[in-house]
Amino acid sequence: MNKSNREKYTLVIGLEVHAQLLTKSKIYNTDSTEYGSMPNTNVGVITLAHPGTLPRLNKRVAEYAIKMGLACHSSITRFNIFDRKNYFYPDLPKGYQITQDRTPICKGGTVTITIKDEGDKVVRLNRIHIEEDAGKSMHLAAETDTLVDFNRAGVPLIEIVSEPDMRTSDEAYAFLTEVRKLVRYLDICDGNMEEGSLRCDANISVMLKGSDVYGKKVEVKNMNSIRNVQRAIEHEFDRQIEMIERGETIISETRTFDAGDGMTYGMRTKEELNDYRYFPDPDLSPMQISDRWLEEIKASMPALPRELYQKYVTTYGLSDYDAHVLTDTKEVALYFEEVCKLTQNYKAASNWVMGPVKSYLNELTLSADEFPLSPKIIAEIITLIDEGKVNFGTASQRVFPELLKNPGKTALEVAQQLNLIQDSNQDSILPIVEQVIKEFPLKVEEYKNGKKGIISMFMGEVMKRSKGKADPKVATQLLTKKLEEI
């Protein structure tokens, strides 16, 4: 791609994110939503659209959708109807999908994203609506026929539709990352793109710089990671520019992304809205969201990542970097919050959670809620250090590993058993300091001649002779005082 050609055009991106909700049963019946079951085992007469069967809305689905809307500052639609979206695929048993067309449960809203070196940007949402998933067509090796698994048919989804506000693949990456973080904080979706519980379709077009007229958009489907969404957008940007520069016409179509070669391929021309023949579903009653129910949902909302970020920066005085790392996952943020309830040394709590705790979790591929030590133990270690009983190096290299082996013990018990409690008594440290100074007269001369950094050598000797138990702060003060007196 000619770089100068890229600079002539503006990339326009809108995303449609489907999040599979963490309900135990499907949206309109009691069939299980368990992932990984044998094909066509989580199916019943409603899932398979037997004649005479009637759907009934799972109340939890509406609750989860409202939570996402509140998190995105959307307005909540009080009177909801459900619509039939008519199209035929072999994995759609009824021949139509029950969704929301005219009354999405959440209207408008925003998602704030952060771009490195550029700061924050607000991406507007068009809507969030409820709908059911289709089954899954399977193309197995050595099979000439397409097989269908209906386990996923009827699994509840919310579709989060952005406005075409994003202008780079980095912004799309940040938007998807933020949406995944939100659904995980809310406990409404596990956000696993590899298993298909979070899926993204990207609507991509280009226009000349300075123009406000969007080009023909192309929808790209079948992307199983946030990175692949970014790759597909980059490829499509180049492909569309090259077509325009050659004088060709962009057609509105649905394309698929091949992660192997990083290219998109045409699947079918894009359906228009009237192709779906939307009309109200006659089998489902309208849903009214009462003031009381909405207030109950609002009261159950957890603290969200940007809210916690502000708290960590303003109340706890942490750096921007620390706050971003600590709020990256809900489990780490909750663990850190519990530690901070037990100590006011918030920076030390941050260092421990971001350092030894996360290193242990990463090494064993665990989440913070699987960490064997309680927040109370981490707070105890911080107290030991703050009181001068052990230093950070000793705590992280000796006390912490021993506690991991014996999580039932207190930090003080382990430090005492390992004989690691620091000696802060000047009367016991001073003789060691004097002996070290006496044994290294040449080094003392170097210090007196201005080589102040050599004090680290004296400190090393003091710590070695005290078997690491001398309080470094007290030892440094005594050393400095004695060397200045000579």
Coordinates of C-alpha atoms in Angstrom, one line a residue:
M1 CA 0.0 0.0 0.0
N2 CA 1.3 3.4 -1.0
K3 CA 1.6 5.4 2.3
S4 CA 0.6 8.6 0.6
N5 CA -2.7 7.0 -0.5
R6 CA -3.5 6.1 3.1
E7 CA -3.0 9.7 4.1
K8 CA -5.6 10.8 1.6
Y9 CA -8.4 8.8 3.3
T10 CA -10.1 8.6 6.6
L11 CA -11.0 5.2 8.0
V12 CA -14.6 4.9 9.5
I13 CA -15.4 2.0 11.9
G14 CA -18.5 1.0 13.7
L15 CA -18.6 -2.2 15.8
E16 CA -21.4 -4.6 16.6
V17 CA -20.5 -6.7 19.6
H18 CA -22.5 -9.8 20.6
A19 CA -22.1 -10.8 24.2
Q20 CA -23.4 -14.2 25.3
L21 CA -25.0 -13.7 28.7
L22 CA -24.1 -15.9 31.7
T23 CA -27.5 -17.3 32.4
K24 CA -28.0 -21.0 33.2
S25 CA -30.9 -21.4 30.9
K26 CA -31.8 -20.0 27.4
I27 CA -33.6 -16.8 26.7
Y28 CA -37.1 -18.2 26.0
N29 CA -37.0 -21.7 27.6
T30 CA -35.3 -23.8 30.3
D31 CA -32.7 -25.6 28.1
S32 CA -29.2 -25.4 29.5
T33 CA -26.7 -22.9 28.1
E34 CA -23.6 -25.0 29.3
Y35 CA -20.7 -24.7 26.9
G36 CA -19.0 -27.8 25.6
S37 CA -21.9 -30.2 25.9
M38 CA -22.3 -33.0 23.4
P39 CA -23.9 -31.7 20.2
N40 CA -27.7 -31.4 20.2
T41 CA -28.1 -32.3 23.9
N42 CA -29.2 -28.8 25.3
V43 CA -32.3 -28.8 23.1
G44 CA -36.0 -29.0 23.7
V45 CA -39.2 -28.4 21.8
I46 CA -39.0 -24.6 22.0
T47 CA -35.4 -24.5 20.9
L48 CA -36.3 -26.8 17.9
A49 CA -39.4 -24.7 17.1
H50 CA -42.0 -27.5 17.4
P51 CA -45.5 -26.4 16.4
G52 CA -47.6 -25.1 19.2
T53 CA -44.7 -24.2 21.5
L54 CA -44.6 -20.8 23.1
P55 CA -41.5 -18.8 24.3
R56 CA -41.3 -17.1 27.7
L57 CA -38.7 -14.4 28.4
N58 CA -35.9 -15.2 30.9
K59 CA -36.1 -12.3 33.4
R60 CA -32.4 -12.5 34.1
V61 CA -31.6 -11.7 30.5
A62 CA -33.4 -8.3 30.7
E63 CA -31.6 -7.6 34.0
Y64 CA -28.2 -8.2 32.5
A65 CA -29.0 -6.1 29.5
I66 CA -30.1 -3.2 31.8
K67 CA -26.9 -3.5 33.8
M68 CA -24.8 -3.1 30.6
G69 CA -27.0 -0.1 29.6
L70 CA -26.4 1.5 33.0
A71 CA -22.7 0.9 32.7
C72 CA -22.7 2.6 29.3
H73 CA -24.9 5.6 30.4
S74 CA -27.7 4.5 28.1
S75 CA -31.4 5.4 28.5
I76 CA -33.4 2.4 29.5
T77 CA -36.5 1.6 27.5
R78 CA -39.4 1.1 29.9
F79 CA -41.9 -0.5 27.4
N80 CA -40.2 -3.3 25.4
I81 CA -41.6 -5.4 22.5
F82 CA -39.9 -8.2 20.7
D83 CA -39.7 -8.6 17.0
R84 CA -39.1 -11.4 14.5
K85 CA -36.2 -11.0 12.2
N86 CA -36.9 -13.2 9.2
Y87 CA -34.1 -15.0 7.4
F88 CA -33.3 -18.6 6.6
Y89 CA -30.2 -20.4 7.7
P90 CA -30.0 -24.1 8.5
D91 CA -28.8 -23.3 12.1
L92 CA -31.9 -21.2 12.8
P93 CA -34.7 -23.7 13.6
K94 CA -37.7 -21.3 13.5
G95 CA -36.6 -19.6 10.2
Y96 CA -36.6 -16.3 12.2
Q97 CA -34.7 -14.8 15.1
I98 CA -36.5 -13.2 18.0
T99 CA -34.8 -9.8 18.6
Q100 CA -35.6 -6.2 19.3
D101 CA -36.0 -3.8 16.4
R102 CA -38.1 -0.7 17.3
T103 CA -37.6 -0.8 21.1
P104 CA -34.0 -1.8 22.0
I105 CA -33.8 -2.1 25.8
C106 CA -31.0 0.4 25.9
K107 CA -30.8 3.5 23.7
G108 CA -27.8 5.6 23.1
G109 CA -24.9 5.7 25.6
T110 CA -21.2 6.0 25.5
V111 CA -18.0 3.9 26.1
T112 CA -14.9 5.8 27.0
I113 CA -11.7 4.4 25.6
T114 CA -8.0 5.2 26.3
I115 CA -5.5 5.4 23.5
K116 CA -1.8 5.3 24.4
D117 CA -0.2 8.7 23.9
E118 CA -3.5 10.2 22.8
G119 CA -5.7 10.1 26.0
D120 CA -9.4 9.4 26.3
K121 CA -12.0 9.3 23.5
V122 CA -15.8 8.9 23.9
V123 CA -17.4 6.4 21.5
R124 CA -21.1 6.8 21.2
L125 CA -23.5 3.8 21.2
N126 CA -26.5 3.6 19.0
R127 CA -28.2 0.9 21.0
I128 CA -28.0 -2.3 23.1
H129 CA -30.7 -4.9 22.4
I130 CA -31.6 -8.4 23.4
E131 CA -31.8 -11.3 21.0
E132 CA -31.4 -15.0 20.8
D133 CA -28.4 -16.8 19.2
A134 CA -28.5 -19.2 16.3
G135 CA -27.1 -22.8 16.3
K136 CA -23.7 -23.6 14.9
S137 CA -23.0 -25.1 11.5
M138 CA -20.1 -27.5 11.7
H139 CA -17.7 -28.3 8.9
L140 CA -15.7 -31.3 10.2
A141 CA -12.6 -32.8 8.6
A142 CA -13.4 -35.6 6.2
E143 CA -17.1 -34.8 6.2
T144 CA -18.7 -33.8 3.0
D145 CA -21.9 -32.6 4.6
T146 CA -22.5 -29.6 6.9
L147 CA -23.6 -30.7 10.3
V148 CA -25.6 -28.5 12.7
D149 CA -25.4 -28.3 16.5
F150 CA -28.5 -26.6 18.0
N151 CA -27.1 -26.3 21.5
R152 CA -26.4 -22.6 21.0
A153 CA -29.8 -21.9 19.4
G154 CA -31.7 -19.7 21.9
V155 CA -28.7 -18.8 24.0
P156 CA -29.3 -15.2 25.2
L157 CA -27.3 -12.4 23.7
I158 CA -27.0 -8.6 24.0
E159 CA -25.9 -6.8 20.9
I160 CA -23.9 -3.6 21.6
V161 CA -24.0 -1.4 18.5
S162 CA -21.6 1.6 18.3
E163 CA -21.9 4.6 16.1
P164 CA -19.3 4.9 13.4
D165 CA -17.1 7.0 15.6
M166 CA -13.8 5.1 15.5
R167 CA -11.1 6.2 13.1
T168 CA -8.2 3.7 13.7
S169 CA -7.8 0.0 14.3
D170 CA -6.2 1.0 17.7
E171 CA -9.5 2.7 18.7
A172 CA -11.5 -0.4 17.7
Y173 CA -9.1 -2.6 19.7
A174 CA -9.5 -0.2 22.8
F175 CA -13.3 -0.2 22.4
L176 CA -13.5 -4.0 22.3
T177 CA -11.1 -4.3 25.3
E178 CA -13.2 -1.9 27.3
V179 CA -16.5 -3.7 26.4
R180 CA -15.0 -7.0 27.4
K181 CA -13.8 -5.5 30.7
L182 CA -17.3 -4.0 31.4
V183 CA -19.1 -7.3 30.8
R184 CA -16.6 -9.1 33.0
Y185 CA -16.9 -6.6 35.8
L186 CA -20.7 -6.9 35.6
D187 CA -20.5 -10.7 35.6
I188 CA -22.9 -10.9 32.7
C189 CA -20.5 -12.5 30.1
D190 CA -17.2 -14.2 30.4
G191 CA -15.8 -12.3 27.4
N192 CA -14.2 -15.3 25.9
M193 CA -13.8 -14.6 22.1
E194 CA -12.1 -18.0 21.5
E195 CA -15.3 -19.9 22.7
G196 CA -17.6 -17.4 20.9
S197 CA -19.2 -15.9 24.0
L198 CA -18.0 -12.5 22.8
R199 CA -18.2 -11.9 19.0
C200 CA -17.6 -8.8 16.9
D201 CA -18.7 -7.7 13.5
A202 CA -16.9 -4.7 12.1
N203 CA -18.5 -2.2 9.7
I204 CA -15.7 -0.5 7.8
S205 CA -15.7 2.2 5.2
V206 CA -13.4 4.9 3.9
M207 CA -13.9 8.6 2.9
L208 CA -11.6 11.3 1.6
K209 CA -10.0 13.4 4.4
G210 CA -12.1 16.4 5.2
S211 CA -15.3 14.8 3.8
D212 CA -18.3 14.2 6.0
V213 CA -19.9 11.8 3.6
Y214 CA -19.3 8.1 4.6
G215 CA -18.4 5.6 1.9
K216 CA -20.1 2.3 1.3
K217 CA -19.6 0.1 4.3
V218 CA -18.5 -3.5 4.3
E219 CA -19.2 -5.8 7.3
V220 CA -16.5 -8.2 8.3
K221 CA -17.5 -11.3 10.4
N222 CA -15.9 -14.4 11.9
M223 CA -13.1 -12.8 14.0
N224 CA -12.2 -14.8 17.1
S225 CA -9.8 -12.4 18.9
I226 CA -9.5 -8.6 19.5
R227 CA -6.2 -8.7 17.6
N228 CA -7.8 -10.3 14.6
V229 CA -10.5 -7.6 14.6
Q230 CA -7.6 -5.1 14.4
R231 CA -5.9 -7.0 11.6
A232 CA -9.1 -7.3 9.6
I233 CA -9.7 -3.6 9.8
E234 CA -6.2 -2.8 8.6
H235 CA -6.5 -5.1 5.7
E236 CA -9.9 -3.8 4.7
F237 CA -8.7 -0.2 4.9
D238 CA -6.0 -0.9 2.4
R239 CA -8.2 -3.1 0.2
Q240 CA -10.9 -0.4 -0.1
I241 CA -8.4 2.4 -0.8
E242 CA -6.8 0.3 -3.5
M243 CA -10.2 -0.3 -5.2
I244 CA -11.1 3.4 -5.1
E245 CA -7.7 4.4 -6.5
R246 CA -8.2 1.9 -9.4
G247 CA -11.6 3.5 -10.1
E248 CA -13.6 0.5 -8.8
T249 CA -16.8 0.7 -6.8
I250 CA -17.1 -0.6 -3.2
I251 CA -20.1 -2.8 -2.8
S252 CA -22.0 -3.2 0.4
E253 CA -21.3 -6.8 1.3
T254 CA -20.6 -9.2 4.2
R255 CA -17.0 -10.5 4.2
T256 CA -15.2 -13.1 6.3
F257 CA -11.7 -12.8 7.8
D258 CA -9.1 -15.5 7.3
A259 CA -6.7 -15.3 10.3
G260 CA -4.2 -17.4 8.4
D261 CA -3.4 -15.0 5.6
G262 CA -4.8 -11.8 7.3
M263 CA -7.2 -11.1 4.4
T264 CA -11.0 -10.7 4.0
Y265 CA -13.1 -12.6 1.5
G266 CA -16.6 -11.9 0.1
M267 CA -19.4 -14.0 1.4
R268 CA -22.7 -12.4 0.2
T269 CA -24.1 -9.0 -0.6
K270 CA -25.3 -7.1 2.5
E271 CA -28.9 -7.5 3.4
E272 CA -31.0 -4.4 3.6
L273 CA -33.3 -3.8 6.6
N274 CA -36.4 -4.5 4.6
D275 CA -35.0 -8.0 3.6
Y276 CA -35.6 -9.1 7.2
R277 CA -39.3 -8.2 7.2
Y278 CA -39.3 -7.2 10.9
F279 CA -42.7 -7.5 12.7
P280 CA -43.7 -7.8 16.4
D281 CA -43.6 -11.3 17.7
P282 CA -47.2 -12.3 18.5
D283 CA -46.2 -15.0 21.0
L284 CA -44.3 -12.8 23.4
S285 CA -46.0 -10.2 25.6
P286 CA -44.5 -6.7 25.9
M287 CA -42.1 -6.2 28.8
Q288 CA -42.7 -3.3 31.2
I289 CA -39.7 -2.2 33.3
S290 CA -41.0 -0.8 36.6
D291 CA -39.3 2.0 38.6
R292 CA -38.8 -0.4 41.5
W293 CA -37.1 -3.1 39.4
L294 CA -34.9 -0.5 37.8
E295 CA -33.8 0.9 41.1
E296 CA -33.1 -2.6 42.4
I297 CA -30.8 -3.2 39.4
K298 CA -29.1 0.1 39.9
A299 CA -28.5 -0.7 43.6
S300 CA -26.9 -4.0 42.6
M301 CA -24.3 -2.5 40.2
P302 CA -20.7 -3.1 41.2
A303 CA -17.9 -0.5 41.0
L304 CA -16.8 -0.3 37.4
P305 CA -13.2 0.0 36.1
R306 CA -13.1 3.7 35.4
E307 CA -14.8 4.5 38.7
L308 CA -12.1 2.4 40.5
Y309 CA -9.4 4.0 38.4
Q310 CA -10.4 7.5 39.6
K311 CA -10.5 6.3 43.2
Y312 CA -7.0 4.8 43.0
V313 CA -5.6 8.0 41.5
T314 CA -7.3 10.5 43.6
T315 CA -8.1 8.8 47.0
Y316 CA -5.2 6.3 47.1
G317 CA -2.7 8.6 45.3
L318 CA -1.5 5.9 42.9
S319 CA 0.1 6.6 39.5
D320 CA -1.8 6.4 36.2
Y321 CA 0.1 3.2 35.4
D322 CA -0.7 1.5 38.7
A323 CA -4.4 2.4 38.5
H324 CA -4.7 1.0 34.9
V325 CA -2.9 -2.3 35.8
L326 CA -5.0 -2.8 39.0
T327 CA -8.3 -2.3 37.2
D328 CA -7.4 -4.4 34.2
T329 CA -9.3 -7.4 35.7
K330 CA -12.2 -7.4 38.2
E331 CA -10.6 -10.2 40.3
V332 CA -7.3 -8.2 40.8
A333 CA -9.2 -5.0 41.5
L334 CA -11.4 -6.7 44.2
Y335 CA -8.3 -8.3 45.8
F336 CA -6.5 -5.0 45.9
E337 CA -9.6 -3.4 47.4
E338 CA -9.7 -5.9 50.2
V339 CA -6.0 -5.3 51.0
C340 CA -6.6 -1.6 51.1
K341 CA -9.4 -2.1 53.8
L342 CA -6.6 -3.5 56.0
T343 CA -3.8 -1.1 55.4
Q344 CA -3.5 2.6 54.6
N345 CA -0.2 2.1 52.9
Y346 CA -1.9 2.0 49.5
K347 CA 1.3 2.3 47.4
A348 CA 2.8 -0.7 49.2
A349 CA -0.5 -2.6 48.6
S350 CA -0.2 -1.7 44.9
N351 CA 3.4 -2.9 44.8
W352 CA 2.6 -6.2 46.4
V353 CA -0.4 -6.9 44.2
M354 CA 1.3 -5.8 41.0
G355 CA 4.6 -7.5 41.9
P356 CA 4.8 -10.8 43.9
V357 CA 1.0 -11.6 43.8
K358 CA 0.6 -11.1 40.0
S359 CA 3.9 -12.8 39.2
Y360 CA 2.7 -15.9 41.1
L361 CA -0.7 -15.8 39.3
N362 CA 0.9 -15.4 35.9
E363 CA 3.4 -18.2 36.5
L364 CA 0.6 -20.7 37.4
T365 CA -2.1 -19.2 35.0
L366 CA -4.4 -18.4 37.9
S367 CA -6.9 -15.6 38.5
A368 CA -6.8 -13.5 41.6
D369 CA -9.8 -15.2 43.1
E370 CA -7.7 -18.4 43.1
F371 CA -4.8 -16.9 45.0
P372 CA -4.1 -19.0 48.1
L373 CA -3.2 -16.1 50.4
S374 CA -6.0 -13.9 51.8
P375 CA -5.8 -10.1 51.5
K376 CA -5.2 -10.1 55.3
I377 CA -1.9 -11.9 54.9
I378 CA -0.6 -9.3 52.4
A379 CA -1.7 -6.5 54.7
E380 CA 0.2 -8.3 57.5
I381 CA 3.4 -8.4 55.4
I382 CA 3.1 -4.7 54.6
T383 CA 2.7 -4.0 58.4
L384 CA 5.9 -6.0 59.2
I385 CA 7.8 -3.9 56.7
D386 CA 6.3 -0.6 57.8
E387 CA 7.2 -1.4 61.4
G388 CA 10.8 -2.2 60.4
K389 CA 10.6 -5.8 61.4
V390 CA 11.6 -7.1 57.9
N391 CA 12.6 -5.3 54.7
F392 CA 10.9 -5.7 51.4
G393 CA 13.6 -8.0 49.9
T394 CA 13.4 -10.4 52.9
A395 CA 9.6 -10.3 52.9
S396 CA 9.3 -11.0 49.1
Q397 CA 12.1 -13.6 48.9
R398 CA 11.7 -15.4 52.2
V399 CA 8.4 -14.7 54.0
F400 CA 6.1 -14.6 51.0
P401 CA 7.2 -18.0 49.5
E402 CA 7.0 -19.7 52.9
L403 CA 3.4 -18.3 53.4
L404 CA 2.5 -19.8 50.0
K405 CA 3.5 -23.2 51.4
N406 CA 1.7 -22.5 54.7
P407 CA -1.2 -20.2 54.1
G408 CA -2.7 -20.9 57.5
K409 CA 0.1 -19.1 59.3
T410 CA 0.4 -15.4 59.9
A411 CA 3.2 -13.3 58.4
L412 CA 4.7 -12.6 61.8
E413 CA 4.8 -16.3 62.7
V414 CA 6.7 -17.2 59.5
A415 CA 9.2 -14.3 60.0
Q416 CA 9.8 -15.4 63.6
Q417 CA 10.2 -19.1 62.6
L418 CA 12.7 -18.2 59.9
N419 CA 14.5 -15.9 62.4
L420 CA 14.1 -12.9 60.0
I421 CA 12.9 -10.2 62.4
Q422 CA 15.1 -7.2 62.0
D423 CA 17.1 -5.8 64.8
S424 CA 16.5 -2.1 65.2
N425 CA 18.4 -1.8 68.5
Q426 CA 21.3 0.7 68.0
D427 CA 23.2 -0.9 70.9
S428 CA 23.4 -4.2 69.1
I429 CA 24.1 -2.8 65.6
L430 CA 26.7 -0.2 66.6
P431 CA 29.5 -2.7 67.5
I432 CA 29.1 -4.4 64.1
V433 CA 29.3 -1.0 62.4
E434 CA 32.4 0.0 64.3
Q435 CA 34.1 -3.4 63.6
V436 CA 33.5 -3.1 59.8
I437 CA 34.9 0.5 59.8
K438 CA 37.9 -0.6 61.7
E439 CA 38.6 -3.5 59.3
F440 CA 38.5 -1.3 56.1
P441 CA 40.7 1.8 56.7
L442 CA 41.5 2.2 53.0
K443 CA 37.8 2.3 52.2
V444 CA 37.3 4.8 55.0
E445 CA 39.9 7.0 53.3
E446 CA 38.1 6.7 50.0
Y447 CA 34.8 7.8 51.7
K448 CA 36.5 10.8 53.3
N449 CA 37.9 11.8 49.9
G450 CA 34.4 12.1 48.5
K451 CA 33.6 8.6 47.3
K452 CA 30.3 8.5 49.2
G453 CA 28.8 5.7 47.2
I454 CA 31.2 3.3 48.9
I455 CA 28.8 3.3 51.9
S456 CA 27.0 0.5 50.1
M457 CA 30.0 -1.7 50.6
F458 CA 30.0 -1.0 54.3
M459 CA 26.3 -1.7 54.4
G460 CA 26.8 -5.1 52.7
E461 CA 29.3 -6.1 55.3
V462 CA 27.1 -5.0 58.2
M463 CA 24.1 -6.9 56.7
K464 CA 26.3 -10.0 56.2
R465 CA 27.6 -10.0 59.7
S466 CA 24.2 -9.4 61.2
K467 CA 22.9 -12.3 59.1
G468 CA 20.5 -9.9 57.4
K469 CA 18.8 -8.9 60.6
A470 CA 20.1 -5.4 61.1
D471 CA 17.5 -2.8 60.3
P472 CA 19.0 -1.2 57.1
K473 CA 17.6 2.3 58.0
V474 CA 19.2 2.2 61.5
A475 CA 22.5 0.7 60.1
T476 CA 22.8 3.3 57.4
Q477 CA 22.3 6.1 59.9
L478 CA 24.9 4.7 62.3
L479 CA 27.4 4.1 59.4
T480 CA 27.0 7.6 58.1
K481 CA 27.4 9.2 61.5
K482 CA 30.5 7.2 62.4
L483 CA 32.2 7.8 59.0
E484 CA 31.5 11.5 59.2
E485 CA 33.0 11.6 62.7
I486 CA 36.3 10.1 61.6

